[in-house]
Coordinates of C-alpha atoms in Angstrom, one line a residue:
M1 CA 0.2 -21.8 28.8
P2 CA 2.7 -19.3 27.5
E3 CA 2.1 -17.3 24.3
R4 CA 4.4 -16.9 21.3
H5 CA 5.6 -13.3 21.1
A6 CA 5.8 -11.4 17.8
V7 CA 7.4 -8.0 17.5
V8 CA 6.2 -5.9 14.5
A9 CA 8.5 -3.1 13.3
G10 CA 6.3 -0.4 12.0
A11 CA 2.7 0.7 12.6
G12 CA 1.7 1.3 9.0
I13 CA -1.2 -0.5 7.3
G14 CA 0.8 -3.7 6.8
G15 CA 2.3 -3.8 10.2
L16 CA -1.1 -3.2 12.0
T17 CA -2.9 -5.8 9.8
A18 CA -0.2 -8.3 10.7
A19 CA -0.5 -7.4 14.4
I20 CA -4.4 -7.9 14.3
A21 CA -4.0 -11.2 12.4
L22 CA -1.4 -12.6 14.8
H23 CA -3.3 -11.4 17.9
R24 CA -6.4 -13.2 16.6
R25 CA -4.3 -16.4 16.1
G26 CA -3.4 -16.2 19.8
W27 CA 0.0 -14.5 19.6
H28 CA 1.2 -11.8 22.1
V29 CA 2.1 -8.9 19.9
T30 CA 4.2 -5.8 20.4
V31 CA 4.3 -3.1 17.7
C32 CA 7.2 -0.8 17.7
E33 CA 6.7 2.5 15.7
R34 CA 9.4 5.1 15.3
A35 CA 6.9 8.0 15.0
P36 CA 6.1 9.7 18.3
E37 CA 2.4 9.3 17.8
A38 CA -0.3 8.1 15.5
P39 CA -0.7 10.1 12.3
V40 CA -3.5 12.6 12.2
T41 CA -2.8 14.0 8.7
G42 CA -1.9 12.2 5.5
A43 CA -3.4 11.1 2.2
G44 CA -6.0 8.5 1.1
I45 CA -5.8 4.9 0.3
G46 CA -7.8 2.8 -2.1
L47 CA -8.9 -0.7 -0.9
A48 CA -9.4 -3.0 -3.8
P49 CA -11.6 -6.1 -3.7
N50 CA -8.5 -8.4 -3.0
A51 CA -7.6 -6.3 0.0
L52 CA -11.2 -6.1 1.3
R53 CA -11.4 -9.9 1.1
A54 CA -8.2 -10.4 2.9
L55 CA -9.3 -8.1 5.7
D56 CA -12.6 -10.0 5.9
T57 CA -10.7 -13.3 6.6
I58 CA -9.4 -11.7 9.9
G59 CA -12.7 -10.1 10.8
V60 CA -11.9 -6.5 9.8
D61 CA -14.7 -4.7 8.1
A62 CA -13.1 -1.7 6.5
V63 CA -16.5 -0.2 5.5
R64 CA -17.9 -0.4 8.9
A65 CA -14.7 0.9 10.5
T66 CA -14.2 4.0 8.3
G67 CA -17.3 4.4 6.2
S68 CA -17.6 3.9 2.4
A69 CA -17.3 6.1 -0.6
I70 CA -18.1 4.2 -3.7
P71 CA -17.9 6.4 -6.9
V72 CA -20.3 5.8 -9.7
T73 CA -17.5 5.3 -12.2
M74 CA -13.7 4.9 -12.4
G75 CA -11.5 5.6 -15.3
V76 CA -8.8 7.5 -17.2
R77 CA -9.2 10.8 -19.0
R78 CA -7.2 13.1 -21.2
S79 CA -6.2 16.6 -20.0
A80 CA -9.0 18.1 -22.1
G81 CA -11.5 15.9 -20.3
Q82 CA -12.4 13.1 -22.7
W83 CA -12.7 9.7 -21.2
L84 CA -10.2 7.1 -22.5
T85 CA -11.7 4.3 -20.4
R86 CA -14.5 4.2 -17.9
T87 CA -16.0 1.4 -15.8
G88 CA -19.1 1.5 -13.6
T89 CA -18.3 0.4 -10.0
A90 CA -21.6 -1.6 -10.1
D91 CA -20.0 -3.7 -12.9
M92 CA -17.0 -4.2 -10.7
A93 CA -19.1 -5.2 -7.8
A94 CA -20.9 -7.7 -9.9
R95 CA -17.7 -9.2 -11.3
Y96 CA -15.7 -9.3 -8.0
G97 CA -18.4 -9.5 -5.4
I98 CA -17.5 -6.2 -3.8
A99 CA -16.7 -2.7 -5.1
P100 CA -13.4 -1.0 -4.2
I101 CA -13.5 1.8 -1.6
A102 CA -11.3 4.7 -0.8
V103 CA -10.7 5.9 2.8
P104 CA -8.5 8.5 4.5
R105 CA -5.3 6.7 5.5
P106 CA -5.1 8.2 9.1
A107 CA -8.7 7.1 9.8
F108 CA -8.0 3.6 8.5
T109 CA -4.8 3.2 10.5
A110 CA -6.7 4.4 13.6
A111 CA -9.3 1.8 13.1
L112 CA -6.7 -0.9 12.7
A113 CA -5.0 0.3 15.9
A114 CA -8.2 0.3 17.8
A115 CA -8.7 -3.4 17.0
L116 CA -5.5 -4.2 19.1
P117 CA -5.4 -4.6 22.9
P118 CA -4.4 -1.4 24.7
G119 CA -0.6 -1.0 25.0
T120 CA 0.2 -3.1 22.0
I121 CA 1.7 -0.2 20.0
R122 CA 4.8 1.5 21.4
Y123 CA 5.2 4.9 19.7
G124 CA 8.6 6.6 19.7
T125 CA 10.2 3.2 19.7
A126 CA 12.3 2.6 16.6
V127 CA 13.7 -0.9 16.0
T128 CA 17.4 -0.4 15.4
A129 CA 18.5 -4.0 14.9
V130 CA 17.5 -7.7 15.3
D131 CA 19.9 -10.3 16.5
D132 CA 18.6 -13.5 15.1
A133 CA 21.6 -15.7 15.6
G134 CA 19.8 -18.0 18.1
N135 CA 16.4 -19.7 18.2
R136 CA 14.8 -16.6 19.6
P137 CA 15.5 -13.2 18.0
I138 CA 16.4 -10.2 20.2
V139 CA 14.9 -6.9 19.0
H140 CA 16.9 -3.8 19.9
T141 CA 15.2 -0.5 20.0
E142 CA 16.3 3.1 20.6
A143 CA 13.9 3.3 23.6
G144 CA 15.0 -0.1 25.2
P145 CA 14.8 -2.5 26.7
D146 CA 15.6 -5.4 24.3
L147 CA 12.6 -7.5 23.3
P148 CA 12.9 -11.3 23.0
A149 CA 10.6 -12.7 20.3
D150 CA 9.6 -15.9 18.5
L151 CA 8.9 -13.8 15.3
V152 CA 9.9 -10.4 14.0
V153 CA 7.7 -8.8 11.3
A154 CA 9.7 -6.2 9.4
A155 CA 7.0 -3.7 8.2
D156 CA 9.4 -0.8 8.5
G157 CA 8.6 0.8 5.1
I158 CA 10.2 1.5 1.8
H159 CA 13.6 2.4 3.3
S160 CA 13.5 -0.6 5.7
P161 CA 16.7 -0.6 7.9
L162 CA 16.0 -4.3 8.6
R163 CA 16.1 -5.1 4.8
R164 CA 19.4 -3.4 4.4
A165 CA 20.8 -5.1 7.4
H166 CA 19.9 -8.6 6.5
F167 CA 20.1 -8.4 2.7
P168 CA 23.3 -6.3 2.3
G169 CA 24.0 -7.5 -1.2
H170 CA 20.6 -6.4 -2.5
P171 CA 20.6 -3.3 -4.9
G172 CA 17.9 -1.5 -2.9
L173 CA 15.7 1.1 -4.4
K174 CA 15.4 2.5 -7.9
Y175 CA 14.1 6.0 -8.8
L176 CA 11.2 5.7 -11.2
G177 CA 11.7 9.1 -12.8
E178 CA 8.6 10.7 -11.3
T179 CA 7.8 12.8 -8.2
A180 CA 4.3 12.7 -6.7
W181 CA 2.2 15.3 -4.7
R182 CA -0.7 14.2 -2.5
A183 CA -3.3 16.2 -0.6
L184 CA -6.7 15.9 1.0
V185 CA -9.3 18.7 0.3
D186 CA -12.8 19.6 1.4
A187 CA -15.0 20.3 -1.6
P188 CA -18.6 19.1 -0.8
D189 CA -20.0 21.6 -3.3
L190 CA -18.3 20.0 -6.2
R191 CA -20.1 16.6 -5.9
I192 CA -17.6 14.7 -8.0
P193 CA -19.1 11.3 -8.8
A194 CA -16.1 9.6 -10.4
M195 CA -12.7 8.3 -9.4
S196 CA -10.4 9.4 -12.2
E197 CA -6.8 9.7 -13.3
T198 CA -6.0 12.1 -16.1
W199 CA -3.1 11.6 -18.3
G200 CA -1.2 14.4 -20.0
R201 CA 2.4 14.3 -21.4
G202 CA 4.7 13.3 -18.6
Q203 CA 2.1 14.4 -16.0
R204 CA -0.9 12.8 -14.3
F205 CA -3.6 14.0 -11.9
G206 CA -5.9 11.8 -9.8
V207 CA -9.1 12.5 -8.0
T208 CA -10.7 10.0 -5.5
P209 CA -13.7 10.7 -3.3
L210 CA -13.2 9.6 0.3
S211 CA -15.5 8.1 2.9
D212 CA -15.4 11.3 5.0
G213 CA -16.6 13.5 2.2
R214 CA -13.2 14.9 1.3
Y215 CA -11.3 14.3 -1.9
Y216 CA -7.8 12.6 -2.1
L217 CA -5.8 14.3 -4.9
Y218 CA -2.6 13.1 -6.3
A219 CA -0.4 14.3 -9.2
T220 CA 2.8 13.1 -10.7
A221 CA 5.4 14.7 -13.0
V222 CA 8.6 13.4 -14.7
V223 CA 11.4 15.3 -13.1
P224 CA 14.9 14.5 -11.8
A225 CA 15.0 13.1 -8.3
G226 CA 15.0 15.6 -5.5
T227 CA 13.4 18.4 -7.6
R228 CA 11.4 20.7 -5.3
S229 CA 9.7 24.1 -5.7
A230 CA 9.4 26.8 -3.1
D231 CA 5.6 26.3 -3.0
A232 CA 4.1 23.0 -4.1
R233 CA 0.6 24.6 -4.2
A234 CA 1.8 27.1 -6.8
E235 CA 3.6 24.5 -8.8
L236 CA 0.5 22.3 -9.0
R237 CA -1.6 25.3 -10.2
E238 CA 1.1 26.0 -12.9
R239 CA 1.2 22.4 -14.1
F240 CA -2.5 21.4 -14.0
G241 CA -4.5 24.7 -13.7
T242 CA -5.7 24.5 -17.4
W243 CA -6.7 20.9 -17.3
H244 CA -10.4 19.9 -17.4
D245 CA -13.0 20.5 -14.7
P246 CA -13.1 19.9 -11.8
I247 CA -9.3 20.0 -11.5
P248 CA -9.0 23.9 -11.4
A249 CA -11.7 24.1 -8.7
L250 CA -9.9 21.4 -6.7
L251 CA -6.6 23.3 -7.0
D252 CA -8.3 26.4 -5.6
R253 CA -8.9 24.2 -2.4
V254 CA -5.3 23.1 -2.4
G255 CA -4.3 26.7 -2.5
R256 CA -6.1 27.2 0.9
L257 CA -4.2 24.4 2.6
D258 CA -1.2 24.8 4.8
P259 CA 1.9 24.1 2.7
A260 CA 2.8 21.2 5.0
D261 CA -0.5 19.5 4.1
V262 CA 0.7 19.0 0.5
L263 CA 3.0 16.0 0.6
Q264 CA 5.6 15.4 -2.1
N265 CA 7.6 12.2 -2.5
D266 CA 9.8 10.9 -5.3
L267 CA 8.6 7.5 -6.5
Y268 CA 10.8 4.5 -6.0
E269 CA 10.5 0.7 -6.4
L270 CA 12.6 -2.1 -5.3
A271 CA 15.2 -2.5 -8.0
A272 CA 14.9 -6.3 -7.9
P273 CA 12.9 -8.8 -5.9
L274 CA 14.4 -10.0 -2.6
P275 CA 15.9 -13.5 -2.8
R276 CA 13.2 -14.4 -0.2
L277 CA 10.8 -12.6 2.1
H278 CA 12.2 -14.1 5.3
H279 CA 15.5 -14.6 7.1
G280 CA 15.5 -17.1 10.0
R281 CA 12.6 -15.8 12.2
I282 CA 12.2 -12.4 10.5
A283 CA 9.5 -11.9 7.8
W284 CA 9.3 -8.8 5.5
L285 CA 6.0 -7.4 4.2
G286 CA 4.6 -4.5 2.4
D287 CA 7.0 -1.7 1.1
A288 CA 9.8 -3.3 3.1
A289 CA 9.5 -6.5 1.1
H290 CA 8.4 -5.3 -2.4
A291 CA 8.2 -1.5 -2.7
M292 CA 6.3 -0.8 -5.9
A293 CA 5.0 2.2 -7.9
P294 CA 1.6 3.4 -6.8
N295 CA 0.1 3.1 -10.3
L296 CA -2.2 0.2 -9.6
G297 CA -3.2 1.3 -6.1
Q298 CA -1.9 -2.0 -4.9
G299 CA 0.9 -1.1 -2.5
G300 CA -1.2 -1.1 0.6
C301 CA -3.4 -3.9 -0.7
Q302 CA -0.5 -6.2 -1.2
A303 CA 0.8 -5.4 2.3
I304 CA -2.6 -6.4 3.7
E305 CA -2.5 -9.7 1.7
D306 CA 1.0 -10.3 3.0
A307 CA 0.0 -9.8 6.6
V308 CA -3.0 -12.1 6.4
V309 CA -1.2 -14.9 4.6
L310 CA 1.8 -14.6 7.0
A311 CA -0.4 -15.1 10.1
H312 CA -2.4 -17.9 8.4
L313 CA 0.7 -19.9 7.8
L314 CA 2.2 -19.5 11.3
P315 CA 1.4 -21.8 14.2
A316 CA -1.2 -20.7 16.7
G317 CA 0.1 -18.5 19.4
S318 CA -0.2 -20.7 22.5
R319 CA 3.1 -22.5 23.1
V320 CA 3.7 -25.8 24.9
D321 CA 7.0 -27.2 26.1
G322 CA 7.9 -30.5 24.4
A323 CA 6.8 -32.0 21.1
G324 CA 3.0 -31.7 21.4
G325 CA 1.2 -28.8 19.5
A326 CA -1.2 -26.5 21.4
D327 CA -3.9 -27.3 19.0
G328 CA -3.2 -31.0 18.4
D329 CA -1.6 -30.8 14.9
R330 CA 1.2 -28.3 15.3
T331 CA 4.6 -28.9 17.0
D332 CA 6.7 -26.4 18.9
S333 CA 10.0 -27.5 17.6
A334 CA 12.7 -24.9 16.8
D335 CA 12.0 -25.3 13.1
C336 CA 8.3 -24.5 13.4
V337 CA 8.3 -20.8 12.7
P338 CA 11.2 -20.7 10.1
A339 CA 9.4 -23.4 8.1
A340 CA 6.2 -21.4 8.1
L341 CA 8.1 -18.3 6.9
A342 CA 9.6 -20.4 4.1
A343 CA 6.0 -21.2 3.1
Y344 CA 5.2 -17.5 3.3
T345 CA 8.0 -16.7 0.9
A346 CA 6.7 -19.4 -1.5
A347 CA 3.2 -18.0 -1.2
R348 CA 3.9 -14.3 -1.7
R349 CA 7.1 -13.6 -3.5
D350 CA 6.0 -14.4 -7.1
R351 CA 2.6 -12.6 -6.8
T352 CA 4.0 -9.4 -5.3
D353 CA 6.8 -9.2 -7.8
A354 CA 4.4 -9.6 -10.7
V355 CA 2.3 -6.8 -9.3
R356 CA 5.5 -4.7 -8.9
L357 CA 6.4 -5.1 -12.5
R358 CA 2.9 -4.4 -13.7
A359 CA 2.8 -1.2 -11.7
R360 CA 6.0 -0.1 -13.3
R361 CA 4.6 -0.8 -16.8
V362 CA 1.4 1.2 -16.2
G363 CA 3.5 4.1 -14.8
R364 CA 5.6 4.2 -18.0
L365 CA 2.5 4.5 -20.0
G366 CA 1.2 7.4 -17.9
A367 CA 4.6 9.1 -18.0
L368 CA 5.0 9.2 -21.8
R369 CA 6.0 12.7 -22.9
H370 CA 6.5 12.6 -26.6
P371 CA 3.4 13.9 -28.4
L372 CA 3.2 10.9 -30.8
A373 CA 3.8 8.3 -28.2
A374 CA 1.2 9.9 -25.9
A375 CA -1.4 10.1 -28.7
A376 CA -0.8 6.4 -29.6
R377 CA -1.2 5.4 -26.0
D378 CA -4.5 7.3 -25.7
L379 CA -5.8 5.8 -29.0
A380 CA -4.9 2.2 -27.8
V381 CA -6.5 2.7 -24.4
R382 CA -9.6 4.2 -25.9
A383 CA -10.0 1.4 -28.4
T384 CA -9.9 -1.3 -25.7
P385 CA -13.4 -2.5 -24.9
T386 CA -14.4 -2.0 -21.3
R387 CA -15.1 -5.6 -20.7
L388 CA -11.6 -6.5 -21.8
A389 CA -10.1 -3.8 -19.6
L390 CA -12.1 -5.1 -16.6
R391 CA -11.0 -8.7 -17.4
G392 CA -7.5 -7.5 -17.3
M393 CA -7.8 -6.8 -13.5
D394 CA -9.0 -10.3 -12.7
D395 CA -5.6 -11.5 -11.6
L396 CA -5.3 -8.6 -9.3
F397 CA -8.8 -8.4 -7.7
N398 CA -9.4 -12.2 -7.7
G399 CA -5.7 -13.1 -6.9
F400 CA -5.9 -13.3 -3.1
R401 CA -5.8 -16.8 -1.8
L402 CA -5.1 -18.3 1.6
P403 CA -2.5 -21.1 1.0
G404 CA -3.6 -24.7 1.8

């Protein structure tokens, strides 16, 4: 009995999750990744309860795959060190059934890739175009040959060429006014028990303990797009070296890194929601579908949700000729996959756009530069009871649902 074939453009977290979910639904999957090999360096990623539950529905145990680093507390601080808000992760686990974790991104993508059959991922194979004029799309790649498919998953990132090609009238990306630095450092002697983000005036600094014992550091600053210094390590020291402990000690570790290990990217979001998350037999997910600011730690989490919901709504992978479905209640008509993709848009578009807008609002708060505005922000955050702040995350952490 022939299998339906899905081609996934992009081997990031969303693309790999989609590949696993489709494979476990019986699809034959090919993942095309433009990078020549799997990443071995990078930053960290936080997996919130909603993402962990989504992964669990497809049999992926992130803790088992990559280990777990659960901080004692999570919260926001001022540059002098005072806590503005702080929540115990035990309280989060009690409320949501599971605590958030943070893992090194390369280790997590490696674990996802290992869950796929050998040969599924084709590195050095960039998807250049998809011809979806007929009932079966044809995927064109730089490496060739062309790949016929029943479904194309566009997980090709924030600058998605497939999004630009199939939504030519969309305004594209919008600069959010901030640049961001990211790095991983070894500092076992510091024994930092908290995941924290510190707010200054137009600048932020985040510290996240990872499952492999390292720390994921990130920082942001309000600057014009494209602003770069000769040495990012020295710039971080200049901007944040006088902030509260343990930031200076962590910056000492950053200073020992190779300059290439300090990543810098300007922050962008999709300027407007896509009119839909599908076109014919192509589905967009993750940053390709709804690029958002990283302020809620939900970019990767929403990509995981997308992937799981998409596979759930699609027919099983075994295909039969004629009207009968392979599992008794599905048909193999020409409209089967497009109808499932329309349901995917209906299930995901509003949720992901609401998260995108919320991430933007949080970023604007953290980026305030005027002394009075920043002081008023800090006072308001500090005055909010912890229970109310935690309740405000319910729609994010409890928001994942499998349709129908």
